[in-house]
Coordinates of C-alpha atoms and ligand atoms in Angstrom, one line a residue:
M187 CA 118.5 -74.6 -73.9
T188 CA 118.8 -78.3 -73.4
T189 CA 116.1 -78.4 -70.8
A190 CA 113.8 -76.5 -73.1
L191 CA 114.5 -78.9 -75.9
V192 CA 113.9 -81.9 -73.7
L193 CA 110.6 -80.3 -72.5
S194 CA 109.5 -79.6 -76.1
V195 CA 110.3 -83.2 -77.2
L196 CA 108.5 -84.6 -74.1
L197 CA 105.5 -82.3 -74.9
A198 CA 105.5 -83.3 -78.5
L199 CA 105.7 -87.0 -77.5
G200 CA 102.9 -86.5 -75.0
A201 CA 100.7 -84.7 -77.6
T202 CA 101.4 -87.5 -80.1
A203 CA 100.5 -90.2 -77.6
W204 CA 97.3 -88.3 -76.6
A205 CA 96.4 -87.9 -80.3
L206 CA 97.1 -91.5 -80.9
Q207 CA 95.0 -92.5 -77.9
L208 CA 92.1 -90.2 -79.1
Y209 CA 92.4 -91.6 -82.6
R210 CA 92.3 -95.2 -81.2
R211 CA 89.1 -94.4 -79.3
E212 CA 87.5 -92.7 -82.3
R213 CA 88.3 -95.8 -84.4
M214 CA 86.8 -98.0 -81.7
L215 CA 83.7 -95.8 -81.6
L216 CA 83.5 -95.7 -85.4
R217 CA 83.9 -99.5 -85.6
W218 CA 81.1 -99.9 -83.2
T219 CA 78.8 -97.7 -85.3
S220 CA 79.6 -99.8 -88.4
H221 CA 77.0 -102.0 -90.0
G222 CA 75.5 -104.6 -87.7
M223 CA 77.5 -103.8 -84.6
L224 CA 75.2 -101.1 -83.1
A225 CA 72.4 -103.5 -82.5
A226 CA 74.6 -106.5 -81.7
V227 CA 77.0 -105.3 -79.0
P228 CA 77.0 -102.6 -76.4
A229 CA 79.1 -99.5 -76.9
P230 CA 82.8 -99.8 -76.0
V231 CA 83.6 -98.5 -72.6
L232 CA 86.0 -95.6 -73.1
P233 CA 87.1 -92.8 -70.8
G234 CA 86.4 -89.2 -71.5
I235 CA 83.8 -87.4 -73.5
L236 CA 83.9 -89.9 -76.4
G237 CA 83.2 -92.7 -74.0
E238 CA 80.2 -90.8 -72.5
I239 CA 78.9 -90.0 -76.0
G240 CA 79.2 -93.8 -76.9
Q241 CA 77.3 -94.7 -73.7
R242 CA 74.5 -92.2 -74.3
V243 CA 74.1 -93.3 -77.9
D244 CA 74.0 -96.9 -76.7
R245 CA 71.4 -96.1 -74.1
A246 CA 69.3 -94.2 -76.6
L247 CA 69.6 -97.1 -79.1
R248 CA 68.6 -99.7 -76.5
A249 CA 65.6 -97.6 -75.4
A250 CA 64.5 -97.2 -79.1
D251 CA 65.0 -101.0 -79.6
A252 CA 62.8 -101.7 -76.5
R253 CA 60.1 -99.3 -77.7
E254 CA 60.2 -100.9 -81.2
A255 CA 59.9 -104.4 -79.8
Q256 CA 57.0 -103.3 -77.6
H257 CA 55.2 -101.7 -80.6
A258 CA 55.9 -104.8 -82.7
Q259 CA 54.5 -107.0 -79.9
R260 CA 51.4 -104.8 -79.6
L261 CA 50.9 -104.9 -83.3
E262 CA 51.4 -108.7 -83.3
S263 CA 48.8 -109.2 -80.5
F264 CA 46.4 -106.7 -82.1
L265 CA 46.7 -108.6 -85.4
S266 CA 46.3 -112.0 -83.8
A267 CA 43.2 -110.7 -82.0
I268 CA 41.8 -109.5 -85.3
D269 CA 42.8 -112.8 -86.8
A270 CA 40.8 -114.7 -84.2
S271 CA 37.7 -112.6 -85.1
P272 CA 34.8 -114.7 -86.3
N273 CA 34.2 -112.0 -88.9
G274 CA 36.4 -111.7 -92.0
I275 CA 38.5 -108.5 -92.3
L276 CA 40.2 -107.2 -95.4
L277 CA 42.2 -103.9 -95.6
L278 CA 42.3 -102.3 -99.0
D279 CA 44.4 -99.3 -100.1
A280 CA 43.0 -96.4 -102.1
Q281 CA 43.1 -98.5 -105.4
D282 CA 41.4 -101.5 -103.7
H283 CA 44.6 -103.4 -103.5
L284 CA 44.6 -106.0 -100.8
Q285 CA 46.9 -104.9 -97.9
W286 CA 46.0 -107.4 -95.2
I287 CA 43.4 -110.1 -94.5
N288 CA 42.6 -112.2 -91.4
Q289 CA 42.3 -116.0 -91.4
T290 CA 38.5 -115.8 -91.5
A291 CA 38.4 -113.6 -94.6
A292 CA 41.0 -115.9 -96.2
G293 CA 38.6 -118.8 -95.7
H294 CA 35.5 -116.8 -96.8
F295 CA 37.1 -115.6 -100.1
G296 CA 39.6 -118.4 -100.7
L297 CA 42.5 -115.8 -100.5
D298 CA 46.1 -116.2 -99.5
M299 CA 47.9 -113.3 -97.9
L300 CA 51.3 -114.1 -99.3
R301 CA 50.0 -114.9 -102.8
D302 CA 47.4 -112.2 -103.1
R303 CA 48.9 -109.2 -101.3
D304 CA 48.8 -106.0 -103.5
Q305 CA 46.4 -107.6 -106.0
R306 CA 43.2 -105.7 -106.8
V307 CA 40.5 -107.2 -104.7
T308 CA 38.0 -107.2 -107.6
S309 CA 40.3 -109.5 -109.6
L310 CA 40.4 -111.9 -106.7
V311 CA 36.7 -111.8 -105.6
R312 CA 34.7 -111.6 -108.8
A313 CA 31.2 -112.0 -107.4
P314 CA 29.2 -109.4 -109.4
A315 CA 27.3 -108.2 -106.4
F316 CA 30.6 -107.6 -104.5
V317 CA 32.3 -105.9 -107.5
D318 CA 29.2 -103.6 -108.1
H319 CA 29.0 -102.8 -104.4
L320 CA 32.6 -101.8 -104.1
Q321 CA 32.5 -99.7 -107.2
S322 CA 29.2 -98.0 -106.3
G323 CA 30.9 -96.1 -103.5
R324 CA 27.7 -96.3 -101.4
F325 CA 28.3 -98.4 -98.4
D326 CA 25.3 -97.8 -96.1
E327 CA 24.1 -101.4 -96.5
A328 CA 25.6 -104.8 -96.4
V329 CA 25.7 -106.9 -99.6
G330 CA 25.0 -110.7 -99.7
F331 CA 26.5 -113.2 -102.2
P332 CA 27.7 -116.8 -102.2
S333 CA 31.3 -117.5 -101.3
P334 CA 33.6 -118.3 -104.3
R335 CA 33.6 -122.0 -103.3
G336 CA 29.8 -121.9 -103.2
D337 CA 29.6 -123.5 -99.8
A338 CA 28.5 -120.5 -97.8
M339 CA 26.4 -117.4 -98.0
L340 CA 28.4 -114.2 -97.1
S341 CA 27.2 -110.8 -96.0
V342 CA 29.8 -108.1 -96.6
T343 CA 30.0 -104.6 -95.2
V344 CA 32.5 -102.0 -96.6
R345 CA 33.6 -99.1 -94.4
P346 CA 36.0 -96.4 -95.7
Y347 CA 38.7 -95.3 -93.3
G348 CA 41.8 -93.2 -93.2
G349 CA 40.5 -90.9 -96.0
T350 CA 41.0 -93.3 -99.0
M351 CA 41.3 -96.8 -97.6
K352 CA 38.6 -99.4 -97.1
L353 CA 37.8 -101.9 -94.4
V354 CA 35.8 -104.9 -95.7
L355 CA 34.0 -107.0 -93.1
S356 CA 32.6 -110.4 -94.1
Q357 CA 30.3 -112.6 -92.2
D358 CA 29.2 -116.2 -92.9
V359 CA 25.3 -116.0 -92.7
T360 CA 24.6 -119.5 -94.0
V361 CA 23.1 -120.7 -90.8
R362 CA 21.1 -117.5 -90.3
E363 CA 19.8 -117.7 -93.9
R364 CA 18.8 -121.3 -93.4
S365 CA 17.0 -120.7 -90.2
D366 CA 15.2 -117.7 -91.7
R367 CA 14.1 -119.8 -94.6
M368 CA 13.0 -122.6 -92.1
R369 CA 11.0 -120.0 -90.2
R370 CA 9.4 -118.7 -93.3
D371 CA 8.6 -122.3 -94.5
F372 CA 7.2 -123.1 -91.1
V373 CA 4.9 -120.1 -91.0
A374 CA 3.8 -120.9 -94.6
N375 CA 3.1 -124.6 -93.6
V376 CA 1.2 -123.7 -90.5
S377 CA -0.9 -121.2 -92.4
H378 CA -1.6 -123.8 -95.1
E379 CA -2.5 -126.4 -92.5
I380 CA -5.0 -124.0 -90.8
R381 CA -6.4 -122.5 -94.0
S382 CA -7.5 -125.9 -95.4
P383 CA -9.8 -126.9 -92.5
L384 CA -11.0 -123.3 -92.2
T385 CA -12.0 -123.3 -95.9
V386 CA -13.9 -126.6 -95.4
L387 CA -15.6 -125.3 -92.3
S388 CA -16.7 -122.0 -94.0
G389 CA -18.1 -124.1 -96.8
F390 CA -20.1 -126.2 -94.3
I391 CA -21.4 -123.1 -92.6
E392 CA -22.7 -121.8 -95.9
T393 CA -24.3 -125.2 -96.6
L394 CA -26.0 -125.1 -93.2
S395 CA -27.3 -121.6 -93.5
D396 CA -28.3 -121.7 -97.2
L397 CA -29.7 -125.1 -97.8
P398 CA -32.8 -126.7 -96.2
L399 CA -31.2 -129.9 -94.9
T400 CA -32.9 -133.0 -93.4
G401 CA -32.0 -134.0 -89.9
A402 CA -29.7 -136.8 -91.1
E403 CA -27.9 -134.5 -93.6
R404 CA -27.5 -131.8 -91.0
Q405 CA -26.0 -134.4 -88.6
R406 CA -23.5 -135.6 -91.3
V407 CA -22.4 -132.0 -91.9
L408 CA -21.9 -131.4 -88.2
T409 CA -19.8 -134.6 -87.9
L410 CA -17.6 -133.4 -90.8
M411 CA -17.3 -130.0 -89.2
R412 CA -16.3 -131.6 -85.9
Q413 CA -13.5 -133.5 -87.8
Q414 CA -12.2 -130.2 -89.1
T415 CA -12.2 -128.5 -85.7
D416 CA -10.5 -131.6 -84.3
R417 CA -7.8 -131.3 -86.9
M418 CA -7.2 -127.6 -86.0
R419 CA -7.2 -128.4 -82.3
N420 CA -4.7 -131.3 -82.9
L421 CA -2.5 -128.9 -84.9
V422 CA -2.6 -126.2 -82.2
T423 CA -1.9 -128.8 -79.5
D424 CA 1.2 -130.1 -81.4
L425 CA 2.4 -126.6 -82.2
L426 CA 2.1 -125.7 -78.5
A427 CA 3.9 -128.9 -77.5
L428 CA 6.8 -128.1 -79.9
A429 CA 7.0 -124.5 -78.7
Q430 CA 7.0 -125.6 -75.1
I431 CA 9.7 -128.2 -75.7
E432 CA 11.9 -125.7 -77.6
G433 CA 11.6 -123.1 -74.9
A434 CA 12.0 -125.5 -71.9
P435 CA 15.3 -125.9 -70.0
R436 CA 17.3 -129.1 -70.5
P437 CA 15.5 -132.0 -68.9
A438 CA 16.7 -132.6 -65.3
A439 CA 19.0 -135.6 -64.8
D440 CA 17.7 -136.2 -61.2
T441 CA 13.9 -136.3 -61.7
W442 CA 12.9 -139.9 -62.1
T443 CA 9.7 -141.4 -63.6
E444 CA 8.5 -145.0 -63.4
V445 CA 8.5 -146.3 -66.9
G446 CA 6.0 -149.0 -66.0
D447 CA 3.4 -146.4 -64.8
M448 CA 3.9 -144.3 -67.8
L449 CA 3.5 -147.2 -70.2
A450 CA 0.4 -148.4 -68.3
Q451 CA -1.2 -145.0 -68.9
I452 CA -0.2 -145.2 -72.6
E453 CA -1.8 -148.7 -72.8
V454 CA -5.1 -147.4 -71.4
S455 CA -5.1 -144.5 -73.9
A456 CA -4.1 -146.7 -76.8
R457 CA -6.9 -149.2 -76.1
A458 CA -9.4 -146.4 -75.7
H459 CA -8.5 -144.8 -79.0
D460 CA -8.1 -148.0 -80.9
R461 CA -11.4 -149.6 -79.9
E462 CA -10.0 -153.1 -80.5
Q463 CA -9.2 -152.5 -84.2
H464 CA -5.7 -154.0 -83.6
R465 CA -4.0 -156.5 -81.6
F466 CA -2.1 -154.3 -79.1
L467 CA 0.6 -155.8 -76.9
L468 CA 2.7 -154.1 -74.2
H469 CA 5.8 -155.7 -72.7
V470 CA 7.7 -154.1 -69.9
D471 CA 10.9 -156.1 -69.3
S472 CA 12.1 -154.3 -66.2
S473 CA 10.5 -151.8 -63.9
A474 CA 13.1 -149.2 -64.6
Q475 CA 13.0 -145.4 -64.0
L476 CA 13.8 -142.8 -66.5
S477 CA 15.3 -139.4 -65.7
G478 CA 14.0 -136.3 -67.5
T479 CA 10.8 -134.5 -68.1
E480 CA 7.9 -136.9 -67.7
S481 CA 5.4 -135.1 -69.9
E482 CA 7.9 -135.0 -72.8
L483 CA 8.8 -138.6 -72.5
F484 CA 5.1 -139.5 -72.3
S485 CA 4.4 -137.4 -75.4
A486 CA 7.3 -139.1 -77.4
F487 CA 6.3 -142.7 -76.5
W488 CA 2.6 -141.9 -77.1
N489 CA 3.3 -140.4 -80.5
L490 CA 5.0 -143.6 -81.6
V491 CA 2.2 -145.9 -80.3
S492 CA -0.5 -143.6 -81.8
N493 CA 1.3 -143.5 -85.2
A494 CA 1.6 -147.3 -85.3
L495 CA -2.2 -147.7 -84.5
R496 CA -3.1 -145.0 -87.0
Y497 CA -1.1 -146.3 -89.9
T498 CA -1.6 -150.0 -89.4
P499 CA -4.8 -151.2 -91.1
A500 CA -7.4 -152.7 -88.8
G501 CA -6.7 -156.3 -87.9
G502 CA -2.9 -155.7 -87.8
S503 CA -0.9 -155.8 -84.6
V504 CA 1.1 -153.2 -82.7
T505 CA 3.6 -154.2 -80.0
A506 CA 5.2 -151.7 -77.6
Q507 CA 8.1 -153.0 -75.6
W508 CA 10.4 -151.5 -72.9
S509 CA 13.7 -153.1 -72.0
V510 CA 17.0 -152.3 -70.4
R511 CA 19.9 -153.5 -72.4
A512 CA 23.1 -155.2 -71.0
D513 CA 25.0 -151.9 -71.3
G514 CA 22.4 -150.1 -69.1
T515 CA 20.8 -148.1 -72.0
G516 CA 17.0 -148.2 -72.2
E517 CA 15.0 -149.0 -75.3
F518 CA 11.4 -148.3 -76.1
R519 CA 10.4 -150.1 -79.2
V520 CA 7.1 -149.9 -81.2
T521 CA 6.7 -152.6 -83.8
D522 CA 3.7 -152.6 -86.2
T523 CA 2.5 -154.7 -89.1
G524 CA 1.4 -151.7 -91.1
P525 CA 2.2 -150.5 -94.6
G526 CA 5.9 -149.8 -93.9
I527 CA 7.8 -146.8 -95.2
D528 CA 10.0 -146.6 -98.3
R529 CA 13.7 -146.1 -97.5
E530 CA 13.9 -142.8 -99.3
H531 CA 11.4 -141.2 -96.9
I532 CA 13.0 -142.4 -93.6
P533 CA 15.6 -139.6 -93.2
R534 CA 12.9 -136.9 -93.7
L535 CA 10.2 -138.4 -91.4
T536 CA 11.2 -136.2 -88.5
E537 CA 10.9 -133.0 -90.5
R538 CA 8.0 -130.8 -89.5
F539 CA 5.0 -131.4 -91.7
Y540 CA 6.7 -134.2 -93.7
R541 CA 4.2 -136.9 -94.6
V542 CA 4.6 -140.0 -96.7
D543 CA 0.9 -140.4 -97.1
S544 CA -0.8 -137.0 -96.6
S545 CA -4.4 -138.2 -97.0
R546 CA -3.9 -141.1 -94.5
S547 CA -2.2 -138.7 -92.1
R548 CA -5.0 -136.1 -92.2
E549 CA -7.8 -138.8 -92.2
T550 CA -6.5 -140.2 -89.0
G551 CA -6.0 -136.8 -87.3
G552 CA -2.3 -136.5 -88.0
T553 CA -0.6 -133.1 -88.0
G554 CA 2.7 -134.0 -89.5
L555 CA 4.4 -132.9 -86.3
G556 CA 4.4 -136.1 -84.3
L557 CA 7.8 -137.5 -85.2
A558 CA 9.3 -134.0 -85.1
I559 CA 8.2 -133.8 -81.4
V560 CA 9.6 -137.3 -80.8
K561 CA 13.0 -136.5 -82.2
H562 CA 13.2 -133.3 -80.3
V563 CA 12.3 -134.9 -77.0
V564 CA 14.7 -137.8 -77.6
Q565 CA 17.6 -135.5 -78.4
R566 CA 16.9 -133.4 -75.4
H567 CA 17.1 -136.6 -73.3
D568 CA 20.5 -137.4 -75.0
G569 CA 18.9 -140.4 -76.8
E570 CA 18.4 -141.6 -80.3
L571 CA 15.4 -142.3 -82.5
L572 CA 16.0 -145.2 -84.9
I573 CA 13.6 -146.2 -87.6
D574 CA 13.6 -149.5 -89.5
S575 CA 10.9 -150.3 -92.0
V576 CA 10.1 -152.8 -94.7
P577 CA 7.4 -151.6 -97.2
G578 CA 4.4 -153.9 -97.1
K579 CA 5.5 -155.6 -93.9
G580 CA 5.7 -153.0 -91.1
S581 CA 7.9 -150.6 -89.2
V582 CA 10.0 -150.6 -86.0
F583 CA 10.5 -147.2 -84.2
R584 CA 13.0 -147.3 -81.4
V585 CA 13.9 -144.7 -78.8
V586 CA 17.3 -145.5 -77.1
L587 CA 18.1 -143.6 -74.0
P588 CA 21.6 -143.4 -72.4
A589 CA 22.4 -145.4 -69.3
F590 CA 22.7 -142.3 -67.1
R591 CA 19.0 -141.6 -67.7
V592 CA 18.0 -145.2 -66.8
R593 CA 17.8 -146.5 -63.3
V594 CA 16.8 -150.1 -62.4
P595 CA 15.9 -150.5 -58.7
A596 CA 17.5 -153.5 -57.1
R597 CA 15.7 -156.8 -57.7
S598 CA 13.3 -155.3 -60.2
P599 CA 10.2 -157.5 -60.6
V600 CA 9.6 -158.5 -64.2
R601 CA 6.0 -157.6 -65.1
N602 CA 5.7 -159.3 -68.4
R603 CA 7.8 -161.7 -70.5
P604 CA 8.4 -160.4 -74.0
E605 CA 7.1 -162.3 -76.9
P606 CA 9.5 -162.4 -79.9
V607 CA 9.0 -159.4 -82.0
N608 CA 9.6 -159.7 -85.7
Ligands
ADP20 P1 1.5 -137.5 -88.7 O1 0.8 -136.6 -87.8 O2 1.3 -137.2 -90.2 O3 1.4 -138.9 -88.4 P2 4.3 -137.8 -87.9 O4 5.4 -136.8 -87.8 O5 3.9 -138.5 -86.7 O6 3.1 -137.1 -88.6 O7 4.7 -138.9 -89.0 C1 5.3 -138.4 -90.2 C2 4.9 -139.4 -91.3 O8 5.6 -140.6 -91.1 C3 3.4 -139.7 -91.4 O9 2.7 -138.8 -92.1 C4 3.4 -141.1 -92.0 O10 3.4 -140.9 -93.4 C5 4.8 -141.7 -91.6 N1 4.6 -142.6 -90.4 C6 4.8 -142.4 -89.1 N2 4.7 -143.5 -88.4 C7 4.4 -144.5 -89.3 C8 4.1 -145.9 -89.1 N3 4.1 -146.5 -87.9 N4 3.8 -146.6 -90.2 C9 3.8 -146.0 -91.4 N5 4.1 -144.7 -91.6 C10 4.3 -143.9 -90.6

């Protein structure tokens, strides 16, 4: 009896202890699942089935966390790739509310993701062309309009996605529009430049065929016709020169040309063209060599000399001078005592077909392309074209080339002492 009682008591005590133990483990597991603990600490290590359940839940949780972190990282790198896109990207929901924009779009439209999220895009971007396009529901073509700040021209394409949402792609087409306009202007200018002499020529042809001219009259008409064909030939020559320069590779840095020889050739041409109408002087301070494309450098230097002779009235003087400066840079300077150029024209002189005095330019065979060629050549040779002019007194055109394009052989003989140039 007593033994049975003892056994029962022991059994009851054992069961209570076991139940307490189980209760304690359950509490530990429960506490672990309470707010914030699951993610922060691993599951408590407990014996038995409860412990195994805890470990399995813990492993499943860590695996889910790792997957989520991986997805977040992927999303992050995906969004930063889209953010780096040179095109603007906007994501709109079914009601055209802004859901996401990249940096470029924020710049294009002056938007701010934090401020503007969930706003209707047409309240943020009010350009009528954009609003109409978005509301039209026809998105086959892009629409163009100025950016809200007015400093760029945008081209926008809308693409529906996911059934009801929209992807809006924006592109800054300012440079493309400008170069399209320049190309159109250029073609219009060339056509105009060619049409004028052609019209004059056809008039002369009619005169020759319709009118009974004396020998002298006929000769005069032929001379005038020759002037027009010369004008067209000069234009085509300059156009070809420009096209060739634009299409040519960057001038080599290791092909050297004797400056002295090149300038001697220019002097011969200048004297032949000028027929002693001006006092022409050439000073070559040092027998340096220049690296680059000889034909281009020749054309640039010749254009400056030829302009000075063409625009300076007969009796004036033109001085061309080459020198190597103390810092190793080379300078070709053409000084004339011509009409000079008003300050307002100077920044535009190197534009194609820009002329201060159109009639003087045409009379002397000018094409309006000479200084455009000079500037292009000089830039390709890493140099600078500098223009100083005093109206009524004359002009100084300088080409400065960097030291790495100028080489002075040791003990260079000085060919000519420069006279002071005003
Ligand atoms: P063009 O063939 O008309 O001479 P350029 O491009 O060489 O074209 O020159 C552009 C314009 O700059 C000329 O039309 C002329 O008005 C002006 N110009 C150039 N050089 C001189 C100069 N030495 N003196 C005065 N004006 C000049």
